[in-house]
mmCIF file of C-alpha atoms in Angstrom:
data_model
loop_
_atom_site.group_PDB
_atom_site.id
_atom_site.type_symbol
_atom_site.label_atom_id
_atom_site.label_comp_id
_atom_site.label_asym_id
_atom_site.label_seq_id
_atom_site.Cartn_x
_atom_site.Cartn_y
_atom_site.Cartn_z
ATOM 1 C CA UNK A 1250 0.000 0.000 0.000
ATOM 2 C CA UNK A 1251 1.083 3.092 -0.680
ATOM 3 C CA UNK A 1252 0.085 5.385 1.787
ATOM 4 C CA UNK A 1253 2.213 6.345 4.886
ATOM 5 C CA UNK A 1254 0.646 5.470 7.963
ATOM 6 C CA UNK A 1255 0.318 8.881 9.307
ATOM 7 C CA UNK A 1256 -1.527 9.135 5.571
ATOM 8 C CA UNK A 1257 -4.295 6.636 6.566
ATOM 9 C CA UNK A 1258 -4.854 7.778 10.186
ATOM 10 C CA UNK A 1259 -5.592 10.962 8.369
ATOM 11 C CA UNK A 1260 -8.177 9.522 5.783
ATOM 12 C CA UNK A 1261 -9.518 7.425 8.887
ATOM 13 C CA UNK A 1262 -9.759 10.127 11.057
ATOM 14 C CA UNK A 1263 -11.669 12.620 8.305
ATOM 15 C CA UNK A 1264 -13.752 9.712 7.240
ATOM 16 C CA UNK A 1265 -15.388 9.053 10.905
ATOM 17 C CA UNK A 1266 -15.489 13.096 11.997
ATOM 18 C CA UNK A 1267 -17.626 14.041 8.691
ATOM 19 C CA UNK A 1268 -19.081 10.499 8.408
ATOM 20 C CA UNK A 1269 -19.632 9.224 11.629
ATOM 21 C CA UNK A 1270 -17.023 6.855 13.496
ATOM 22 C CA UNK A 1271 -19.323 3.893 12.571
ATOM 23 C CA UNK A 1272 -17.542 4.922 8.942
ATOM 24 C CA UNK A 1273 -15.309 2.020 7.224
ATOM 25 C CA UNK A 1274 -12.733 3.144 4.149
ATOM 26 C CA UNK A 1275 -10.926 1.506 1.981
ATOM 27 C CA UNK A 1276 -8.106 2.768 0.177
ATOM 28 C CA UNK A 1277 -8.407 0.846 -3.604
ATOM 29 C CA UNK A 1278 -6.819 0.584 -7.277
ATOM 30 C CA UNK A 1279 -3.582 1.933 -8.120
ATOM 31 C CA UNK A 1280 -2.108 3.134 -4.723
ATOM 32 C CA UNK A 1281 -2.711 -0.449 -3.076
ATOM 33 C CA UNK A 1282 0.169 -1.986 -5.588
ATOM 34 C CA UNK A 1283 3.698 -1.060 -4.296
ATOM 35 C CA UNK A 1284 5.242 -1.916 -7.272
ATOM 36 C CA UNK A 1285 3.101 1.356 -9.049
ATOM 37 C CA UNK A 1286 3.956 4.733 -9.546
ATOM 38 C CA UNK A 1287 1.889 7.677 -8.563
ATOM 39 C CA UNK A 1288 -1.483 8.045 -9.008
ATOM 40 C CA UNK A 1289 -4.561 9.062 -7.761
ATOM 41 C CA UNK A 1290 -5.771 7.979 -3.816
ATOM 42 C CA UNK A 1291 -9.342 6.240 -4.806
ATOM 43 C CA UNK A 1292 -11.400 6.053 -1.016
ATOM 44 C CA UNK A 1293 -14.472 3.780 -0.575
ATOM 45 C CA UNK A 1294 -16.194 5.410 2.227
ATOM 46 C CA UNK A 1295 -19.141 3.082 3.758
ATOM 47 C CA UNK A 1296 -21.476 4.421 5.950
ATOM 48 C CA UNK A 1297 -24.598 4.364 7.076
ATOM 49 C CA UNK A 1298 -25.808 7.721 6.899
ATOM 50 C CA UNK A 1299 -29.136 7.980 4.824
ATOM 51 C CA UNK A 1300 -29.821 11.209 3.459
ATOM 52 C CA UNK A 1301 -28.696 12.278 0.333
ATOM 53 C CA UNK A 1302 -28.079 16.169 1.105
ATOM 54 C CA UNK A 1303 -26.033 15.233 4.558
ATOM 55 C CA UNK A 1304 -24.112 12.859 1.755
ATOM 56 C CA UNK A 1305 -23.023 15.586 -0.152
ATOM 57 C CA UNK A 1306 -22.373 17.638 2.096
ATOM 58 C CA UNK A 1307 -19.638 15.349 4.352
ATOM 59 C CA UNK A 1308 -18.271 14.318 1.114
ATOM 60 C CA UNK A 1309 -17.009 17.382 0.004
ATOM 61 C CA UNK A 1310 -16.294 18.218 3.581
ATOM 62 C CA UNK A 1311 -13.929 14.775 4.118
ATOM 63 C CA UNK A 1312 -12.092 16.125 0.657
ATOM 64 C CA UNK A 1313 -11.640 19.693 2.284
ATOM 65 C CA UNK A 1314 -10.046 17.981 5.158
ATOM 66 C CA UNK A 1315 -7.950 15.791 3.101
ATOM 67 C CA UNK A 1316 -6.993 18.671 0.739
ATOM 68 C CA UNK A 1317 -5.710 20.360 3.629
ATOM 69 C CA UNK A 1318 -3.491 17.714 5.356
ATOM 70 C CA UNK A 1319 -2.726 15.619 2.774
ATOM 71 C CA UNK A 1320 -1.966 18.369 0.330
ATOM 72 C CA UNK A 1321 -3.863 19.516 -2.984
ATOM 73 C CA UNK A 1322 -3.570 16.148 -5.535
ATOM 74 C CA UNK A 1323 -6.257 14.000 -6.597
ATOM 75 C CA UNK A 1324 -8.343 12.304 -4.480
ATOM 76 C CA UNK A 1325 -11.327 10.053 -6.163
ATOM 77 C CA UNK A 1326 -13.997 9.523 -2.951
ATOM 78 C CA UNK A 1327 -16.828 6.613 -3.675
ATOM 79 C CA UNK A 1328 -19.469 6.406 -1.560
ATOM 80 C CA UNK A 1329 -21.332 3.285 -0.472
ATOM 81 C CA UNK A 1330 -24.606 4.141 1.632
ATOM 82 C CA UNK A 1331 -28.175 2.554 1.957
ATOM 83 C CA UNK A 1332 -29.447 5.975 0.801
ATOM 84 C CA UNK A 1333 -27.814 6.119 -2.467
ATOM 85 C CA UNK A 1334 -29.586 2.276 -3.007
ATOM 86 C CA UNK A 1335 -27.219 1.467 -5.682
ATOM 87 C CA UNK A 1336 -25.364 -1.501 -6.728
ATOM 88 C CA UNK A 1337 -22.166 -0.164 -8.338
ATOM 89 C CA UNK A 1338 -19.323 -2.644 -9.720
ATOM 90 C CA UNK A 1339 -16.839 -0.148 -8.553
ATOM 91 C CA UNK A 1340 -18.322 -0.345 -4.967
ATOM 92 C CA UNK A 1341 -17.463 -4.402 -4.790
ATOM 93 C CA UNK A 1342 -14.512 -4.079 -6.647
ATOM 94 C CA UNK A 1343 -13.248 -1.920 -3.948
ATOM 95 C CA UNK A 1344 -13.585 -4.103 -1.516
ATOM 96 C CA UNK A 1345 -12.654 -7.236 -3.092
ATOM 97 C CA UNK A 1346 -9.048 -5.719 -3.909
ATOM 98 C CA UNK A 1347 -8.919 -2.838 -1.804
ATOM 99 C CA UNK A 1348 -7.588 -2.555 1.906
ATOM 100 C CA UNK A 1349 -9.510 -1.488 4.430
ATOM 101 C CA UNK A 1350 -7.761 1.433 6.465
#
Protein backbone atom coordinates (compact mmCIF):
# COMPACT_ATOMS: atom_id res chain seq x y z
CA UNK A 1 0.00 0.00 0.00
CA UNK A 2 1.08 3.09 -0.68
CA UNK A 3 0.09 5.39 1.79
CA UNK A 4 2.21 6.35 4.89
CA UNK A 5 0.65 5.47 7.96
CA UNK A 6 0.32 8.88 9.31
CA UNK A 7 -1.53 9.14 5.57
CA UNK A 8 -4.29 6.64 6.57
CA UNK A 9 -4.85 7.78 10.19
CA UNK A 10 -5.59 10.96 8.37
CA UNK A 11 -8.18 9.52 5.78
CA UNK A 12 -9.52 7.43 8.89
CA UNK A 13 -9.76 10.13 11.06
CA UNK A 14 -11.67 12.62 8.31
CA UNK A 15 -13.75 9.71 7.24
CA UNK A 16 -15.39 9.05 10.91
CA UNK A 17 -15.49 13.10 12.00
CA UNK A 18 -17.63 14.04 8.69
CA UNK A 19 -19.08 10.50 8.41
CA UNK A 20 -19.63 9.22 11.63
CA UNK A 21 -17.02 6.85 13.50
CA UNK A 22 -19.32 3.89 12.57
CA UNK A 23 -17.54 4.92 8.94
CA UNK A 24 -15.31 2.02 7.22
CA UNK A 25 -12.73 3.14 4.15
CA UNK A 26 -10.93 1.51 1.98
CA UNK A 27 -8.11 2.77 0.18
CA UNK A 28 -8.41 0.85 -3.60
CA UNK A 29 -6.82 0.58 -7.28
CA UNK A 30 -3.58 1.93 -8.12
CA UNK A 31 -2.11 3.13 -4.72
CA UNK A 32 -2.71 -0.45 -3.08
CA UNK A 33 0.17 -1.99 -5.59
CA UNK A 34 3.70 -1.06 -4.30
CA UNK A 35 5.24 -1.92 -7.27
CA UNK A 36 3.10 1.36 -9.05
CA UNK A 37 3.96 4.73 -9.55
CA UNK A 38 1.89 7.68 -8.56
CA UNK A 39 -1.48 8.05 -9.01
CA UNK A 40 -4.56 9.06 -7.76
CA UNK A 41 -5.77 7.98 -3.82
CA UNK A 42 -9.34 6.24 -4.81
CA UNK A 43 -11.40 6.05 -1.02
CA UNK A 44 -14.47 3.78 -0.58
CA UNK A 45 -16.19 5.41 2.23
CA UNK A 46 -19.14 3.08 3.76
CA UNK A 47 -21.48 4.42 5.95
CA UNK A 48 -24.60 4.36 7.08
CA UNK A 49 -25.81 7.72 6.90
CA UNK A 50 -29.14 7.98 4.82
CA UNK A 51 -29.82 11.21 3.46
CA UNK A 52 -28.70 12.28 0.33
CA UNK A 53 -28.08 16.17 1.10
CA UNK A 54 -26.03 15.23 4.56
CA UNK A 55 -24.11 12.86 1.75
CA UNK A 56 -23.02 15.59 -0.15
CA UNK A 57 -22.37 17.64 2.10
CA UNK A 58 -19.64 15.35 4.35
CA UNK A 59 -18.27 14.32 1.11
CA UNK A 60 -17.01 17.38 0.00
CA UNK A 61 -16.29 18.22 3.58
CA UNK A 62 -13.93 14.77 4.12
CA UNK A 63 -12.09 16.12 0.66
CA UNK A 64 -11.64 19.69 2.28
CA UNK A 65 -10.05 17.98 5.16
CA UNK A 66 -7.95 15.79 3.10
CA UNK A 67 -6.99 18.67 0.74
CA UNK A 68 -5.71 20.36 3.63
CA UNK A 69 -3.49 17.71 5.36
CA UNK A 70 -2.73 15.62 2.77
CA UNK A 71 -1.97 18.37 0.33
CA UNK A 72 -3.86 19.52 -2.98
CA UNK A 73 -3.57 16.15 -5.54
CA UNK A 74 -6.26 14.00 -6.60
CA UNK A 75 -8.34 12.30 -4.48
CA UNK A 76 -11.33 10.05 -6.16
CA UNK A 77 -14.00 9.52 -2.95
CA UNK A 78 -16.83 6.61 -3.67
CA UNK A 79 -19.47 6.41 -1.56
CA UNK A 80 -21.33 3.28 -0.47
CA UNK A 81 -24.61 4.14 1.63
CA UNK A 82 -28.18 2.55 1.96
CA UNK A 83 -29.45 5.97 0.80
CA UNK A 84 -27.81 6.12 -2.47
CA UNK A 85 -29.59 2.28 -3.01
CA UNK A 86 -27.22 1.47 -5.68
CA UNK A 87 -25.36 -1.50 -6.73
CA UNK A 88 -22.17 -0.16 -8.34
CA UNK A 89 -19.32 -2.64 -9.72
CA UNK A 90 -16.84 -0.15 -8.55
CA UNK A 91 -18.32 -0.35 -4.97
CA UNK A 92 -17.46 -4.40 -4.79
CA UNK A 93 -14.51 -4.08 -6.65
CA UNK A 94 -13.25 -1.92 -3.95
CA UNK A 95 -13.59 -4.10 -1.52
CA UNK A 96 -12.65 -7.24 -3.09
CA UNK A 97 -9.05 -5.72 -3.91
CA UNK A 98 -8.92 -2.84 -1.80
CA UNK A 99 -7.59 -2.55 1.91
CA UNK A 100 -9.51 -1.49 4.43
CA UNK A 101 -7.76 1.43 6.46
Amino acid sequence: MRLTPEQAAIIRSAAAEVFGTDARVWLFGSRVDDAKRGGDIDLLVQTAQTQPEALASASIAMLARLYRALGEQKIDLVLDAPALRATRDIIATAKATGVLL
